[in-house]
XYZ file of C-alpha atoms in Angstrom:
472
model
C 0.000 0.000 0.000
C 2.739 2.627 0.432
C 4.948 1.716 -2.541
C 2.464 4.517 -5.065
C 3.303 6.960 -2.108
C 7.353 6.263 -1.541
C 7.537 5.933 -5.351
C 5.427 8.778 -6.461
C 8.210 11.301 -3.224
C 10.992 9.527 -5.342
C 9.817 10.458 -8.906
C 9.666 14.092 -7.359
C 13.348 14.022 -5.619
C 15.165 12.155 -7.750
C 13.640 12.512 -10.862
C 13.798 16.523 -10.264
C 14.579 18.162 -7.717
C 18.225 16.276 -6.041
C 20.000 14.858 -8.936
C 20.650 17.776 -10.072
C 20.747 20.061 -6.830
C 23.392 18.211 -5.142
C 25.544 18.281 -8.059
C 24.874 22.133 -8.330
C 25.033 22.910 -4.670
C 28.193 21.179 -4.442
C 29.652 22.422 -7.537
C 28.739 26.134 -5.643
C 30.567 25.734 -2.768
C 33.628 24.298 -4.992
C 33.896 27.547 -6.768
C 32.753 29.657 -3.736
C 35.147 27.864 -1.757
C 38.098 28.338 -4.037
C 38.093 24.824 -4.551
C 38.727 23.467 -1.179
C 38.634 20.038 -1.782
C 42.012 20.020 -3.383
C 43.611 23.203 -2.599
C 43.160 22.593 1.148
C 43.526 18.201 0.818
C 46.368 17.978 3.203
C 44.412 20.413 5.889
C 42.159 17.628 6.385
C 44.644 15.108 6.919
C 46.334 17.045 9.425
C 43.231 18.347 11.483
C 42.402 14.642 11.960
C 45.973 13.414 12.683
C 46.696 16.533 15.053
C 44.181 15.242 18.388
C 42.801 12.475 19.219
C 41.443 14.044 22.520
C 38.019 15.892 23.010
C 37.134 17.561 26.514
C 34.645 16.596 29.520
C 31.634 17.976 26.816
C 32.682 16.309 23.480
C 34.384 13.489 21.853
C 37.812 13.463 19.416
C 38.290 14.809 15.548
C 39.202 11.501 14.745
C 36.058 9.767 16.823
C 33.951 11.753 15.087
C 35.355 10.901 11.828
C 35.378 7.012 12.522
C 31.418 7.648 13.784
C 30.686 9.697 10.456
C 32.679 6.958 8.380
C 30.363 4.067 10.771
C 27.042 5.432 9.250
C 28.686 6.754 5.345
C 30.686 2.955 4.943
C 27.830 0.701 5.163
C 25.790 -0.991 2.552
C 26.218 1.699 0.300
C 29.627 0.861 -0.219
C 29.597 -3.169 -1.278
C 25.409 -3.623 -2.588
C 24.959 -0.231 -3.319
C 27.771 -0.376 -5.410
C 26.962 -3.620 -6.845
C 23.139 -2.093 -7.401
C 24.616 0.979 -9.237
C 27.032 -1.311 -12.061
C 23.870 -3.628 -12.085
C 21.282 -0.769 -13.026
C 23.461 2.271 -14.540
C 26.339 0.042 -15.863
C 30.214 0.763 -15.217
C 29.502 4.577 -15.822
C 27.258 4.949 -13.086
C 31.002 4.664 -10.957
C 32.073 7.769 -12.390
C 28.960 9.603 -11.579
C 30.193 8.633 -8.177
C 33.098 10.019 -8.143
C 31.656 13.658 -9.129
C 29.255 13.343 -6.823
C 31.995 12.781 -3.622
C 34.418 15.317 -5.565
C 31.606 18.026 -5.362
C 30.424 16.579 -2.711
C 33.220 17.644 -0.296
C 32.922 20.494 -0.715
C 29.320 20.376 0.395
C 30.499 18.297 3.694
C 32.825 21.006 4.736
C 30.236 23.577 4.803
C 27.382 21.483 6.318
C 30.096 20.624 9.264
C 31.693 23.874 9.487
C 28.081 25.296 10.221
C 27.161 22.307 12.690
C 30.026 22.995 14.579
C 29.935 26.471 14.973
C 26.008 26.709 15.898
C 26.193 23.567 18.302
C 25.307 23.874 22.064
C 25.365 21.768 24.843
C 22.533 19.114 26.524
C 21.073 19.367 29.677
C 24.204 16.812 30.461
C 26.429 19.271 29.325
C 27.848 17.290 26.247
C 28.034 18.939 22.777
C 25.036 18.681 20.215
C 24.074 20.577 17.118
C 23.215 19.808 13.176
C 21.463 21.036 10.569
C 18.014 21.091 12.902
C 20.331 24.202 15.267
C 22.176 25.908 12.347
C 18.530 26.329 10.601
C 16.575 27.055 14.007
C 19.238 29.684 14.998
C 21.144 30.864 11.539
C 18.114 31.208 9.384
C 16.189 32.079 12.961
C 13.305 29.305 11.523
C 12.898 26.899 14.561
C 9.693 24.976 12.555
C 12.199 23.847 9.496
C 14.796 22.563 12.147
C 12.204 20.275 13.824
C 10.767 19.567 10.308
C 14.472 18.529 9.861
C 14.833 16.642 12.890
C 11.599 14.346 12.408
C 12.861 13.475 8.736
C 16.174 12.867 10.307
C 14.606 10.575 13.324
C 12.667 8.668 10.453
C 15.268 8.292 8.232
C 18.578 7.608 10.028
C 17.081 6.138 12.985
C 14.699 4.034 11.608
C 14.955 3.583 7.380
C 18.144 3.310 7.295
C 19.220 1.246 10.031
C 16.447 -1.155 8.248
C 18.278 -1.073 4.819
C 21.520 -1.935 6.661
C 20.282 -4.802 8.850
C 18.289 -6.018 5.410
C 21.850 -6.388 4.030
C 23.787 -8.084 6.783
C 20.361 -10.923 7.091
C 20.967 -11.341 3.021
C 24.726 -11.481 3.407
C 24.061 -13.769 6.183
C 21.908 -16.321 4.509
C 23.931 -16.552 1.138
C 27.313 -17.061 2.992
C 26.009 -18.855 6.458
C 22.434 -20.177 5.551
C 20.994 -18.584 8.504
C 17.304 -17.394 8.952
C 16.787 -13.775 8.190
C 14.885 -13.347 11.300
C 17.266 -14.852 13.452
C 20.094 -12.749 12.074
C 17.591 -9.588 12.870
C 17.142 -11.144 16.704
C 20.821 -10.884 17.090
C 21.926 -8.047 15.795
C 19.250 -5.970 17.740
C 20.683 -8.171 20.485
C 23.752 -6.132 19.570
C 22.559 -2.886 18.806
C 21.274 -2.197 22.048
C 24.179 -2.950 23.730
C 26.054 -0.226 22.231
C 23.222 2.239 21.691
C 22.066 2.119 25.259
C 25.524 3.307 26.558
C 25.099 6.648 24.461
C 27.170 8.259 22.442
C 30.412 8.132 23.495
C 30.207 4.410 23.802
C 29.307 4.487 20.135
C 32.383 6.680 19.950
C 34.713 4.051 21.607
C 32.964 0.979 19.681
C 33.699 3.360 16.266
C 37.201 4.548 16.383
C 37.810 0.634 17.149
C 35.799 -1.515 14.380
C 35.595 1.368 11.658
C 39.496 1.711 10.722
C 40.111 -2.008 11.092
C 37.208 -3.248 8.494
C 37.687 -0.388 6.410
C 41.779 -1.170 6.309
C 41.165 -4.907 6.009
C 39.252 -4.325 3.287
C 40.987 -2.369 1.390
C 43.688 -4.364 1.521
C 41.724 -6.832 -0.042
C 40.849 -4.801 -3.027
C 44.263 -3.507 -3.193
C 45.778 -7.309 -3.746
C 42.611 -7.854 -6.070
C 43.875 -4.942 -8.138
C 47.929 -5.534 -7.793
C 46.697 -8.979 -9.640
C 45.047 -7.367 -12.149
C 47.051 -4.273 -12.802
C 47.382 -4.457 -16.560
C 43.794 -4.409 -16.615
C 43.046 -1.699 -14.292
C 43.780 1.311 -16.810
C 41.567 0.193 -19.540
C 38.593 -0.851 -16.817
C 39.179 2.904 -15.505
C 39.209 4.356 -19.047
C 36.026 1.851 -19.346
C 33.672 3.815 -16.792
C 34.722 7.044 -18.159
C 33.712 5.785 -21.587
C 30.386 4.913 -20.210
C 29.665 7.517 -18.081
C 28.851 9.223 -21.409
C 26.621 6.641 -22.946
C 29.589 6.011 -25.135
C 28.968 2.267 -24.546
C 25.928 0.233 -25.735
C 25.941 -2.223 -23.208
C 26.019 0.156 -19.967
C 23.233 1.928 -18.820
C 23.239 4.853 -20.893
C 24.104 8.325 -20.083
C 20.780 9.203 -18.461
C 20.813 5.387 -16.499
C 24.463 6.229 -15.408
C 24.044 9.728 -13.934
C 20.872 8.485 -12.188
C 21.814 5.737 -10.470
C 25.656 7.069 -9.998
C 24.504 10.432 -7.914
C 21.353 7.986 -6.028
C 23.897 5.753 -4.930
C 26.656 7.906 -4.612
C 24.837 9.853 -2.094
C 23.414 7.218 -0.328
C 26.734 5.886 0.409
C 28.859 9.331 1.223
C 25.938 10.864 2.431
C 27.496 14.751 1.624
C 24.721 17.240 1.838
C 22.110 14.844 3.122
C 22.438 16.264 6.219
C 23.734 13.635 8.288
C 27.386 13.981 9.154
C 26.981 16.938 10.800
C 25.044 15.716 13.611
C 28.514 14.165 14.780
C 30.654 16.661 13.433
C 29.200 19.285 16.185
C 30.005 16.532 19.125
C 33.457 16.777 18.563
C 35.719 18.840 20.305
C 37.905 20.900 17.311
C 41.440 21.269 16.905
C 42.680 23.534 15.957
C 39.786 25.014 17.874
C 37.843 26.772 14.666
C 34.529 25.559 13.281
C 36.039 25.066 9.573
C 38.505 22.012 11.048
C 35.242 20.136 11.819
C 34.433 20.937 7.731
C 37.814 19.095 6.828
C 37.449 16.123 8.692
C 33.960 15.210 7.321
C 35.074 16.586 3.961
C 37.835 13.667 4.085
C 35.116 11.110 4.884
C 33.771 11.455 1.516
C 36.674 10.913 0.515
C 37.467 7.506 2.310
C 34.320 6.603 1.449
C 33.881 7.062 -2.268
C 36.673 7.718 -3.502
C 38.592 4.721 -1.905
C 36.120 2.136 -0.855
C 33.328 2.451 -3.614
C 36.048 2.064 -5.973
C 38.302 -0.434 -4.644
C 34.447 -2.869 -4.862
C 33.651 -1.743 -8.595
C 37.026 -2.529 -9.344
C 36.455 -5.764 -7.492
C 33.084 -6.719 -9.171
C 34.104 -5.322 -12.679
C 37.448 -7.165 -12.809
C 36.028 -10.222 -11.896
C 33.816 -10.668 -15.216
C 30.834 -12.189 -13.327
C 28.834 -8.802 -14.539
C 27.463 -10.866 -18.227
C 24.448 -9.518 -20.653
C 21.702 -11.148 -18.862
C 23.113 -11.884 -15.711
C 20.174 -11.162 -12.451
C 22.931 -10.545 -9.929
C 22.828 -7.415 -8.038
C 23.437 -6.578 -4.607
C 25.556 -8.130 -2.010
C 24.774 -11.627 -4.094
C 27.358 -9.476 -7.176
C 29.660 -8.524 -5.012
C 30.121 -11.783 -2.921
C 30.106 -13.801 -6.627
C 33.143 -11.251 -7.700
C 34.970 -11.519 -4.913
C 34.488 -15.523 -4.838
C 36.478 -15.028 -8.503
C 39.286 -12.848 -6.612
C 40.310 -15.556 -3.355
C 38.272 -18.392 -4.163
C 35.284 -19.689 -1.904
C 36.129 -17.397 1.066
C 35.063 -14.746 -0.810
C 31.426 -15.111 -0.163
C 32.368 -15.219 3.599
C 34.820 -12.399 3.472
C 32.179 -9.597 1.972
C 29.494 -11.532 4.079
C 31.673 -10.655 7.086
C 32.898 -7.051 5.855
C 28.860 -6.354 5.332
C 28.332 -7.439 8.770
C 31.087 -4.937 10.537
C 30.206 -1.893 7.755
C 26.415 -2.430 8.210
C 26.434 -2.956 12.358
C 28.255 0.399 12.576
C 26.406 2.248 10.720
C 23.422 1.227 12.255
C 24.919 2.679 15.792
C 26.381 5.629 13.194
C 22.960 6.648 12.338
C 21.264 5.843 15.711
C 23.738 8.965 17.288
C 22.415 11.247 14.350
C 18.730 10.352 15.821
C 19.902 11.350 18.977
C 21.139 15.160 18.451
C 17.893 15.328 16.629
C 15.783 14.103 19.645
C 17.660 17.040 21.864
C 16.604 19.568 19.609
C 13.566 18.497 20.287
C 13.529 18.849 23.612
C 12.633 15.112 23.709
C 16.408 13.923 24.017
C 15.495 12.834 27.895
C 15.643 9.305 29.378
C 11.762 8.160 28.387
C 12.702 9.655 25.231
C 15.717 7.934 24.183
C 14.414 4.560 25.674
C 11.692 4.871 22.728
C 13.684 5.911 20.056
C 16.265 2.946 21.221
C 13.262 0.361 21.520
C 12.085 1.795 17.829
C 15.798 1.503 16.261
C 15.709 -2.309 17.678
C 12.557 -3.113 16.358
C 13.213 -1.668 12.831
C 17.027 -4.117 12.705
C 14.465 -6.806 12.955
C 11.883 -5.611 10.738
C 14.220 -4.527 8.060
C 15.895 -8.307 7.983
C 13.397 -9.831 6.424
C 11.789 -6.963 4.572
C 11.819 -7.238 0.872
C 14.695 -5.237 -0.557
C 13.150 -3.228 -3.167
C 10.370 -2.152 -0.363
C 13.497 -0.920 2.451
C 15.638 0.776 -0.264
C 12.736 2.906 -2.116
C 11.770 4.121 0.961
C 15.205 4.539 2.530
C 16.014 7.083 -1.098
C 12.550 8.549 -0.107
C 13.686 9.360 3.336
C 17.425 10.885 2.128
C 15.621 13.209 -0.795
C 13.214 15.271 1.677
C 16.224 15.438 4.319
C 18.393 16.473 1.823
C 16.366 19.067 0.261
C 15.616 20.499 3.290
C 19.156 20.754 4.209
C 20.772 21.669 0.785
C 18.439 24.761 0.805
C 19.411 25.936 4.311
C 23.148 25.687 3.624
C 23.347 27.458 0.291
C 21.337 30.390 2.508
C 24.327 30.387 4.965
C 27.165 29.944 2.832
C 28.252 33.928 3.080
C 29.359 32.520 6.847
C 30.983 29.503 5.311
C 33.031 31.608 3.456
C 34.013 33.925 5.732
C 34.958 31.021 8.487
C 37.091 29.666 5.720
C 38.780 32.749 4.784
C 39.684 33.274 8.551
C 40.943 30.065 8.683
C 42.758 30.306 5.967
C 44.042 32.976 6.793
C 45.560 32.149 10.504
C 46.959 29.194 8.664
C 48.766 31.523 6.156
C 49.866 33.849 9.165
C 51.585 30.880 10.398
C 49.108 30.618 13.381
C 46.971 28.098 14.700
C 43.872 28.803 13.687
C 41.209 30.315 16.656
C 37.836 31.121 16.419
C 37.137 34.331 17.524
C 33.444 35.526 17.935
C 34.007 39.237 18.474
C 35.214 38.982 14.565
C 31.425 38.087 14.251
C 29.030 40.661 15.026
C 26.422 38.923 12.881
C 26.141 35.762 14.899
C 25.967 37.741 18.365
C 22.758 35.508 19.701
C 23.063 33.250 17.111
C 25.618 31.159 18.928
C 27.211 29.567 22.055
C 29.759 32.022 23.235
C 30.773 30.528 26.121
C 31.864 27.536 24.313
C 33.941 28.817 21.800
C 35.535 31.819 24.108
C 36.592 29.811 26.935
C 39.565 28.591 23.855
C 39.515 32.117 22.795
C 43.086 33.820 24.059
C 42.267 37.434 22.246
């Protein structure tokens, strides 16, 4: 009964409104920006490198990167990939790419804003997002909480269906367990994290994330060291079809579509998302634009690195043939069988299950800054949204797939619009944030945030959090 509705809010996102608004917002903020995603590529290294400490009220750059990376590497990285070569052909890979190029450009800003408009909970721990920099920068408290239900219903409860829909499918085709089991247990799981908060998320993240995400690449990187003659002309392959230039890919028009759908389903830039975490952390250097670089290099890892080290996988393997119904994990786990032999089934069914698992507690924080914003982030509160999160793992497992990831793009187009309107309204403050900060850096300074350099945002923002670090 709700497929007409979820498909009819998909015709209208994707079909006009988001595939080509996140490639021009993004695009914007590249040329606004001064093209910050590669003039500024080291900054983001370093700013994540730099601490690995946050205070009494927040947790570390490089938790909060590992938590952003939790909910951005998940299923969109091994069956969304698989979904996009099955649907858009090779080219649809490309599309990708210029989607996480542009795109992080549009992560910097979102984050930059969520971490200088963040405040602090009634337990005196750091919380902001999208829902505070539109309540208080655009002084429009309705859109924030019509921002923070979409978020609650999409990252809290969609989404975390979609992944747990995954892991039960990887589960069954590698293991031969029961969907519904596999749902059981990982809830089981779940809320043994979730129920210790965020910072137990935190310590769970910055443990599991850089592991899988290593492991795996390594993976793809001895897949493609065995293939390396092949790898330019595969490369010069996607480019080719990107275009349309090849008759058995999915055309220009199938390419772009399903490259910037998947592509932001699995980086998640502008959606909105990322930021939620990005305001927990506690900066250094202490200036809302190092929060920006951090997330803006999670695209990165995400994209740019993973994505492409599993269409390499799947597309060197052959198993993609003219008439072939694979798609999915199913694709992936048959192309990396090809790569290290029967293992390979158990190998992606295992990578699925550490990717998907943390991005289900990834996207569970995000539901939790949005439940503080509204003023519903208490302990009855949380204990529903937890119980809710639980019961969606389960549901999702045995869901059909089509049914969890229409309504999961359904979810991600109205948060994104939402979202991708407010920041293009407050990129004059991006700019000038990034211009300071570029400029301290120039000076040979670490860079500071200094509010009295911002008249505008006097009541706008927390000045007792960002002047307590402020020496002028």
């Amino acid at each position: 009964m709700l497929d007409p509705v979820i498909n009819f809010l998909n015709d209208i996102f994707w079909g006009y409104v988001l595939i080509y608004g996140l490639l021009a917002v993004g695009l914007f903020f590249t040329i606004r920006l001064g093209f910050i995603q590669f003039v500024n590529f080291g900054e983001m290294f370093r700013v994540v490198t730099g601490s690995r400490q946050g205070d009494s009220a927040g947790i570390s750059p490089f938790q909060a990167l590992t938590i952003s990376l939790a909910s951005r590497v998940g299923t969109g990285n091994l069956a969304g990939v698989a979904v996009a070569l099955y649907l858009g052909g090779p080219g649809a890979i490309f599309w990708m790419w210029m989607v996480a190029l542009v795109g992080m450009a549009t992560a910097y800003s979102e984050s930059t804003l969520a971490q200088l408009y963040k405040t602090k909970n009634d337990e005196g721990q750091y919380r902001g997002g999208p829902a505070f920099y539109i309540a208080k920068g655009l002084r429009a408290p309705w859109a924030g909480a019509v921002f923070s239900v979409c978020l609650i219903i999409a990252f809290g409860l969609v989404f975390n269906a979609v992944q747990a829909n995954s892991i039960a499918d990887a589960m069954q085709g590698a293991f031969g367990f029961e969907k519904i089991w596999v749902g059981v247990a990982l809830a089981i799981l779940t809320g043994i994290v979730i129920f210790g908060g965020i910072r137990q998320i935190a310590r769970v993240a910055e443990i599991v994330v850089p592991f899988m995400a290593v492991l795996y690449l390594l993976v793809a990187l001895y897949v493609v060291a065995i293939h390396i003659g092949e790898v330019p002309g595969m490369l010069g392959y996607i480019v080719q079809s990107a275009f349309g230039l090849d008759a058995a890919g999915g055309g220009l028009a199938g390419a772009l579509l399903n490259g910037v759908k998947r592509g932001l389903f699995s980086n998640e830039a502008g959606m909105g998302s990322a930021p939620n975490i990005a305001a927990v952390a506690t900066p250094d250097p202490h200036h809302p634009s190092s929060q920006g670089f951090v997330q803006a290099l999670g695209v990165f890892i995400d994209t740019i690195l993973i994505c492409t080290a599993t269409a390499l996988m799947i597309l060197l393997s052959g198993v993609m043939v003219e008439g072939s119904e694979l798609t999915g994990t199913p694709l992936t786990q048959a192309a990396m069988t090809v790569h290290i032999g029967g293992a390979g089934q158990y190998f992606i069914a295992i990578a699925i299950l550490f990717f998907a698992f943390t991005s289900i507690i990834g996207n569970y924080s995000y539901a939790e800054n949005a439940m503080t914003f509204l003023k519903v982030g208490n302990t009855p509160g949380l204990t529903v949204l937890r119980l809710a999160v639980l019961a969606m793992v389960i549901w999702g497992a045995y869901e059909s797939v089509a049914t969890v990831f229409n309504a999961a793009d359904a979810s991600m187009g109205l948060m994104a619009t939402v979202n991708l309107i407010a920041i293009v309204l407050l990129s004059g403050t991006v700019a000038k944030l990034t211009k300071d900060y570029r400029a301290q850096r120039k000076a040979g300074k670490e860079p500071v945030f200094h509010a009295a350099d911002y008249p505008e945002l006097s009541g706008k923002i927390d000045k007792s959090i960002w002047n307590k670090h402020d020496p002028g």
